[in-house]
């Protein structure tokens, strides 16, 4: 339908250069994802600051670039130019590695997200897509604990421990709520799950009339766990500034801190993208008569993802923080139960229909 | 019901039988002067008697009467239940200012007495934790005394590789 | 030298398999520089895991020697000093000092000045409580109520600027009355602001006070028993949230508080949420008083706002203790005069100083995560604690 096709262009380019195609395709895709991720974070941080500013009766960034659009770029440059301080008590190797360990999962998850319909909008469709996502995002925990430990400050260590407890606790209801779309569509592949939801919004997994709307709790639980996994308010106790423990990234400055920051916002976008794929029908239009092919699919996908991101930012601007023990209680006593019951009910319906 | 000044005086005289007290009337109401040896006893009676029930210590102040060679501690009391107020004044010698602490009767007195010790040097016997509160622990002298003079403390300070003489006044 | 606290040796090495883990208490410093201790307050905590075993507040980082300074200044000059004790409610400090000196001099301010004093005192209470709610929300992680509260406070501060030209340290209430009469257009501006403030209070309540997460974090935390509260000399919203209806405006009336209709706000729950609620309701009561005072002031001609004060001020020998209800509690001034132009002794009973003393009793038994909630609910201003 559209003359331009990214993968065919890439293939022709690679044939022309006579280099091993697979490797080169991989490298190009990796670079492309990196730039896309950076752009997403830039846009997200700018949107965050402007939107939160408007909620708080103020204007947000205004002076750097037209309407403050270049603010994030300047912030990134500022962070790059900062002095790289290494605390005396720090464990050097781990201190340097921790930001990378936190950054890598945020980057690697982009590979399986289906941004649009024809296959070249998804870098690689693994048939274990969602399992890959859950596994990779768990690596973030190691990075955060390492960051806290390697800082050599007892406050950072406690912050890292708390963050680890929070992340591990919220992975359980998240995994359970992710089982629901897998049951509905019968496959672990992200593309299949999005495909199975179809063109009608009342068949999307967030409120699937085929299942009498009983997949709705899974959507809510997934969103709550997504906020907890990405350390967003109301679950940002481990990295809050005004808490007794300043956070696991208190000793980091400059580029290393920029990695954490980048990873946090990238994670937010990624979990919203995954929520879109699993629950909101991925790239599909809400009604069958609207186009869902090619760039239209990308448009729908981005629209839904950014709406979810917007809601997450809205919650961030409004709510206070939850205390660490209330957070754990909420995950283990309430979310876990509801998720379990939801999985049981949906699997019953799936089995009997 | 709040007792009037005369009724208060009568009641206190009745309850504190035998304690050497003297009464006065000032801008803050009825004042009772007592010797330092009887302070704790009087205050316990003031707090526990059912008609008086002065259970709220509003303020504990200390004054340095330099000319007279005395220091005074003033207690402003109030009764939550009845609504009447009282002032208790105690005088001690300036050379050896000691008097018993009332922090076991009103916990509010704890920090007030620490402040009085810190700024004026009055020692409250029986206080659970009498040490400086507003000034650093290693400060010498009691600033609010009328004969307090500034003794600059000199020290050597290293700054930017050089050692220089500094002074705290 | 001041005591240095070292944390105990790590006991990870000393754990042998088969032996019960020996836990050690850790001494931790919540230092004078901290985003959540409002002002320069140092709390030395002894912590056993997540539980606080002992807490000792250390004050004095903002001690500026006001009591000594006051002894070296004439009475009129001490009013200048009073602005800076509790810098968030400067009008109340000025009022306390002025009332104390007027009691010594046995003079009274003219009627219009008394009404104006009441007006500014109540507006000051609203402004101060708005700062409390803003900062408390920020401690809990809610960034937005901060801006909403300051938007409302800005309206009041703008009115004060119209009145006396300053935004923080007003020095408006003076001995004998107030500095100047109400300017043209002040009453109209004030009347326009009152309904906006009412809407603002409701919005802030809905956003912060009745937010389920906020309630979870503050209900049942930091309980102060009423008997303990009375024994420790607490005052203001701290004691009224523990069920004791002690308000200096009711119990030791001054100005015209017994001539206007208002309620003392009391709550029985004794916890942090009750203290926030009491302050929020007090703002509404203050607005009620402001409305009634504005009605009275509208009918008064512009004129005399200062009594004839003898120059130089030389009160007779004597002493007096005068207390007012500042936004934080009972602000008391005890002045001793020896007949000269300078006060012989000025003792300032700062409400935050007395309120803070109960921290040693309330903080142990709480979790570290609750510390911020409890200390924040005390509404401390270190200027008043340290003087």
Coordinates of C-alpha atoms in Angstrom, one line a residue, chain A:
Chain A
X1 CA 0.0 0.0 0.0
X2 CA 2.8 2.4 0.8
X3 CA 5.8 2.5 -1.5
X4 CA 8.2 2.9 1.3
X5 CA 9.0 -0.2 3.4
X6 CA 11.7 0.0 5.9
X7 CA 12.9 -3.6 5.7
X8 CA 12.9 -3.7 1.9
X9 CA 14.9 -0.5 1.9
X10 CA 17.3 -2.0 4.4
X11 CA 17.7 -5.1 2.3
X12 CA 18.4 -3.2 -0.9
X13 CA 20.9 -1.1 1.0
X14 CA 22.7 -4.1 2.4
X15 CA 22.8 -5.9 -0.9
X16 CA 24.5 -2.8 -2.3
X17 CA 27.1 -2.8 0.4
X18 CA 27.8 -6.5 0.1
X19 CA 28.2 -7.0 3.9
X20 CA 26.8 -9.9 6.0
X21 CA 23.1 -8.9 6.1
X22 CA 22.0 -10.4 9.3
X23 CA 24.7 -8.7 11.4
X24 CA 24.3 -5.4 9.7
X25 CA 20.5 -5.4 10.0
X26 CA 20.9 -6.1 13.7
X27 CA 23.2 -3.2 14.2
X28 CA 21.1 -0.8 12.3
X29 CA 18.0 -1.9 14.2
X30 CA 19.8 -1.5 17.4
X31 CA 21.0 2.0 16.6
X32 CA 17.5 2.9 15.4
X33 CA 15.9 1.7 18.6
X34 CA 18.4 3.6 20.6
X35 CA 17.6 6.9 18.9
X36 CA 13.9 6.2 19.1
X37 CA 14.3 5.5 22.8
X38 CA 16.1 8.7 23.3
X39 CA 13.6 10.7 21.4
X40 CA 10.8 9.1 23.4
X41 CA 12.5 10.0 26.6
X42 CA 13.0 13.5 25.5
X43 CA 9.4 13.9 24.6
X44 CA 8.2 12.2 27.7
X45 CA 10.3 14.3 30.1
X46 CA 9.2 17.5 28.3
X47 CA 5.5 16.4 28.4
X48 CA 5.9 15.4 32.0
X49 CA 7.3 18.8 33.1
X50 CA 4.8 20.8 31.1
X51 CA 1.8 18.8 32.1
X52 CA 2.7 18.6 35.8
X53 CA 3.3 22.3 35.6
X54 CA -0.2 22.9 34.3
X55 CA -1.7 20.8 37.0
X56 CA 0.2 22.7 39.6
X57 CA -1.0 26.1 38.4
X58 CA 2.3 27.0 36.7
X59 CA 3.7 26.9 33.2
X60 CA 6.6 24.5 33.1
X61 CA 9.7 25.0 31.0
X62 CA 9.4 28.1 28.7
X63 CA 12.7 29.6 27.9
X64 CA 14.9 27.0 26.4
X65 CA 13.9 26.7 22.8
X66 CA 10.5 27.7 21.5
X67 CA 8.0 27.0 24.3
X68 CA 10.7 25.2 26.2
X69 CA 11.0 22.3 23.8
X70 CA 14.7 22.0 24.1
X71 CA 14.7 21.8 27.8
X72 CA 15.4 18.1 28.1
X73 CA 18.2 18.4 25.6
X74 CA 19.9 21.0 27.7
X75 CA 19.3 19.0 30.8
X76 CA 21.0 16.0 29.2
X77 CA 23.9 18.2 28.1
X78 CA 24.2 19.6 31.6
X79 CA 24.3 16.1 33.1
X80 CA 27.0 15.1 30.6
X81 CA 29.1 18.0 31.6
X82 CA 29.0 17.3 35.3
X83 CA 31.9 16.0 37.3
X84 CA 32.0 12.3 37.8
X85 CA 32.1 11.8 41.5
X86 CA 33.0 8.4 42.8
X87 CA 32.4 8.0 46.6
X88 CA 35.4 6.7 48.6
X89 CA 33.6 3.8 50.0
X90 CA 32.1 2.7 46.7
X91 CA 32.7 -0.6 45.1
X92 CA 34.1 0.7 41.8
X93 CA 33.3 -2.1 39.4
X94 CA 29.8 -2.5 40.5
X95 CA 29.3 1.3 40.8
X96 CA 30.2 1.7 37.2
X97 CA 28.2 -1.4 36.0
X98 CA 25.0 -0.7 37.9
X99 CA 23.6 2.1 35.6
X100 CA 24.2 -0.1 32.6
X101 CA 22.4 -3.0 34.2
X102 CA 19.5 -0.8 34.8
X103 CA 19.6 0.7 31.4
X104 CA 19.9 -2.4 29.3
X105 CA 16.5 -4.0 30.1
X106 CA 14.8 -0.7 29.4
X107 CA 16.5 -0.8 26.0
X108 CA 16.1 -4.4 25.2
X109 CA 12.4 -4.6 25.6
X110 CA 11.8 -2.4 22.6
X111 CA 12.7 -5.3 20.4
X112 CA 9.5 -7.2 20.9
X113 CA 7.0 -4.4 21.0
X114 CA 4.7 -4.3 17.9
X115 CA 4.5 -0.7 17.0
X116 CA 2.3 -1.3 14.0
X117 CA 0.8 -3.9 11.7
X118 CA 3.1 -4.9 8.9
X119 CA 5.9 -6.9 10.5
X120 CA 8.6 -4.4 9.9
X121 CA 7.3 -2.2 12.7
X122 CA 8.2 -4.9 15.2
X123 CA 12.0 -5.4 15.3
X124 CA 11.6 -9.1 16.2
X125 CA 8.6 -11.1 16.9
X126 CA 9.7 -13.8 19.4
X127 CA 7.2 -16.5 19.9
X128 CA 7.9 -16.1 23.7
X129 CA 7.4 -12.4 23.5
X130 CA 5.7 -11.6 26.8
X131 CA 7.8 -14.1 28.7
X132 CA 10.9 -12.4 27.3
X133 CA 9.5 -9.0 28.5
X134 CA 8.9 -10.2 32.0
X135 CA 12.3 -11.9 32.3
X136 CA 14.2 -8.8 31.0
X137 CA 12.4 -6.4 33.2
X138 CA 13.4 -8.5 36.2
X139 CA 17.0 -7.7 35.5
X140 CA 16.4 -4.1 36.5
X141 CA 16.1 -5.3 40.1
X142 CA 19.7 -6.5 40.1
X143 CA 20.8 -3.2 38.7
X144 CA 19.0 -1.2 41.4
X145 CA 20.3 -3.3 44.3
X146 CA 23.8 -3.1 42.9
X147 CA 23.5 0.6 42.7
X148 CA 22.4 0.9 46.2
X149 CA 25.1 -1.5 47.5
X150 CA 27.9 -0.1 45.5
X151 CA 27.3 3.4 46.6
X152 CA 28.9 2.7 49.9
X153 CA 26.4 4.8 51.8
X154 CA 24.1 3.0 54.3
X155 CA 21.1 5.1 53.1
X156 CA 21.6 4.1 49.5
X157 CA 21.8 0.5 50.5
X158 CA 18.6 0.6 52.5
X159 CA 17.0 2.4 49.5
X160 CA 18.2 -0.3 47.2
X161 CA 16.8 -3.0 49.4
X162 CA 13.5 -1.4 49.6
X163 CA 13.3 -0.9 45.9
X164 CA 14.2 -4.6 45.4
X165 CA 11.5 -5.7 47.8
X166 CA 9.0 -3.5 46.0
X167 CA 9.9 -4.6 42.5
X168 CA 9.9 -8.3 43.4
X169 CA 6.6 -8.1 45.2
X170 CA 4.9 -6.3 42.4
X171 CA 6.2 -8.7 39.7
X172 CA 3.9 -11.4 41.0
X173 CA 0.6 -9.8 40.5
X174 CA 1.9 -8.3 37.2
X175 CA 2.8 -11.8 35.9
X176 CA -0.6 -13.1 36.9
X177 CA -2.4 -10.2 35.3
X178 CA -0.3 -10.8 32.1
X179 CA -1.5 -14.4 32.0
X180 CA -5.0 -13.2 31.2
X181 CA -4.4 -11.8 27.7
X182 CA -2.2 -14.9 27.1
X183 CA -5.2 -17.1 27.9
X184 CA -7.5 -15.0 25.8
X185 CA -5.4 -15.1 22.7
X186 CA -3.7 -18.5 23.3
X187 CA -0.2 -17.4 22.5
X188 CA 2.8 -15.8 24.2
X189 CA 3.8 -13.8 21.2
X190 CA 3.2 -10.1 21.4
X191 CA 2.1 -9.9 17.8
X192 CA -0.4 -12.7 18.2
X193 CA -1.9 -11.2 21.4
X194 CA -2.4 -7.9 19.7
X195 CA -3.7 -9.6 16.5
X196 CA -6.3 -11.6 18.5
X197 CA -7.9 -8.6 19.9
X198 CA -9.3 -7.5 16.7
X199 CA -10.8 -4.3 15.4
X200 CA -13.6 -3.8 17.8
X201 CA -12.8 -2.0 21.0
X202 CA -15.3 -4.0 23.0
X203 CA -13.3 -7.0 22.2
X204 CA -10.1 -5.6 23.4
X205 CA -8.7 -7.2 26.5
X206 CA -9.2 -4.3 28.9
X207 CA -13.0 -5.0 28.8
X208 CA -13.6 -8.0 26.7
X209 CA -17.3 -8.6 26.2
X210 CA -16.5 -12.2 25.1
X211 CA -15.4 -12.7 28.6
X212 CA -18.2 -10.6 30.1
X213 CA -15.8 -7.8 30.9
X214 CA -14.0 -9.9 33.5
X215 CA -10.6 -9.2 32.1
X216 CA -10.9 -5.6 33.4
X217 CA -9.3 -6.3 36.8
X218 CA -6.3 -7.7 35.0
X219 CA -5.9 -4.4 33.2
X220 CA -6.2 -2.4 36.3
X221 CA -3.8 -4.6 38.2
X222 CA -1.3 -4.5 35.4
X223 CA -1.4 -0.7 35.3
X224 CA -0.9 -0.5 39.1
X225 CA 2.0 -3.0 39.0
X226 CA 3.4 -1.1 36.0
X227 CA 3.6 2.1 38.1
X228 CA 5.2 0.1 41.0
X229 CA 7.7 -1.5 38.7
X230 CA 8.9 1.8 37.3
X231 CA 9.1 3.5 40.7
X232 CA 6.4 6.0 39.9
X233 CA 4.4 7.9 42.5
X234 CA 2.5 6.6 44.4
X235 CA 5.2 3.9 44.7
X236 CA 8.3 5.9 44.5
X237 CA 9.4 5.6 48.1
X238 CA 12.8 4.1 47.3
X239 CA 13.9 7.1 45.2
X240 CA 12.0 10.0 46.8
X241 CA 14.0 13.0 47.8
X242 CA 12.1 14.0 50.9
X243 CA 12.1 10.6 52.6
X244 CA 14.6 9.7 55.3
X245 CA 16.4 7.5 52.9
X246 CA 17.3 9.6 49.9
X247 CA 17.3 6.7 47.4
X248 CA 19.5 4.2 45.7
X249 CA 20.8 6.7 43.2
X250 CA 21.9 9.3 45.7
X251 CA 25.6 9.0 45.1
X252 CA 25.3 9.1 41.3
X253 CA 26.0 12.2 39.4
X254 CA 26.5 13.2 35.8
X255 CA 26.2 10.7 33.0
X256 CA 25.7 7.8 35.4
X257 CA 22.7 9.5 36.9
X258 CA 21.5 10.3 33.4
X259 CA 21.4 6.6 32.7
X260 CA 19.1 6.0 35.6
X261 CA 16.9 8.9 34.6
X262 CA 16.8 7.7 31.0
X263 CA 15.9 4.2 32.1
X264 CA 13.1 5.3 34.4
X265 CA 11.3 7.3 31.8
X266 CA 12.0 4.8 29.1
X267 CA 10.5 2.1 31.4
X268 CA 7.4 4.2 31.8
X269 CA 6.9 4.4 28.1
X270 CA 7.7 0.7 27.7
X271 CA 5.2 -0.6 30.3
X272 CA 2.5 1.6 28.7
X273 CA 3.4 0.2 25.3
X274 CA 3.1 -3.3 26.7
X275 CA -0.2 -2.5 28.3
X276 CA -1.4 -1.2 25.0
X277 CA -0.4 -4.4 23.2
X278 CA -1.8 -6.7 25.8
X279 CA -5.0 -4.9 26.8
X280 CA -5.8 -2.1 24.4
X281 CA -5.6 -3.9 21.1
X282 CA -2.2 -2.9 20.1
X283 CA -2.2 -1.2 16.7
X284 CA -5.9 -1.8 16.0
X285 CA -8.4 1.0 15.4
X286 CA -11.4 1.0 17.8
X287 CA -13.9 0.5 15.0
X288 CA -13.6 -1.8 12.0
X289 CA -14.4 0.9 9.5
X290 CA -11.3 2.9 10.5
X291 CA -8.0 2.0 8.8
X292 CA -5.5 -0.1 10.7
X293 CA -2.8 -0.7 8.2
X294 CA 0.7 0.7 7.8
X295 CA 1.3 4.1 9.3
X296 CA -2.3 4.2 10.6
X297 CA -1.5 1.3 12.9
X298 CA 1.5 3.2 14.2
X299 CA -0.7 6.2 14.9
X300 CA -3.2 4.1 16.8
X301 CA -0.5 2.4 18.8
X302 CA 1.2 5.7 19.7
X303 CA -2.2 7.3 20.6
X304 CA -3.1 4.6 23.0
X305 CA 0.4 4.4 24.5
X306 CA 0.7 8.1 25.1
X307 CA -2.8 8.2 26.6
X308 CA -1.8 5.6 29.2
X309 CA 1.5 7.5 29.8
X310 CA -0.5 10.7 30.3
X311 CA -2.7 8.9 32.9
X312 CA 0.4 7.7 34.7
X313 CA 1.8 11.2 34.8
X314 CA -1.6 12.5 36.0
X315 CA -1.5 10.1 38.9
X316 CA 2.1 11.2 39.6
X317 CA 1.0 14.8 39.9
X318 CA -1.9 14.1 42.2
X319 CA -1.2 11.4 44.7
X320 CA 1.0 11.2 47.8
X321 CA 3.4 8.4 48.4
X322 CA 2.5 5.0 49.8
X323 CA 4.6 3.8 52.8
X324 CA 6.8 0.8 52.2
X325 CA 4.9 -1.7 54.4
X326 CA 1.6 -0.5 53.1
X327 CA 3.0 -1.0 49.6
X328 CA 4.0 -4.6 50.3
X329 CA 0.7 -5.3 52.0
X330 CA -1.2 -4.0 49.0
X331 CA 0.8 -6.2 46.6
X332 CA 0.7 -9.4 48.6
X333 CA -2.7 -9.3 50.2
X334 CA -4.8 -7.5 47.7
X335 CA -3.4 -7.4 44.2
X336 CA -2.2 -10.9 44.4
X337 CA -5.6 -12.3 45.5
X338 CA -7.6 -10.3 42.9
X339 CA -5.1 -11.3 40.1
X340 CA -5.3 -15.0 41.1
X341 CA -9.1 -15.0 41.1
X342 CA -9.2 -13.2 37.8
X343 CA -6.9 -15.7 36.2
X344 CA -9.0 -18.5 37.5
X345 CA -12.3 -17.0 36.3
X346 CA -10.9 -16.1 32.8
X347 CA -9.4 -19.6 32.4
X348 CA -12.7 -21.1 33.3
X349 CA -14.5 -19.1 30.7
X350 CA -11.7 -19.7 28.2
X351 CA -11.9 -23.4 28.8
X352 CA -15.6 -23.7 28.5
X353 CA -16.1 -21.5 25.4

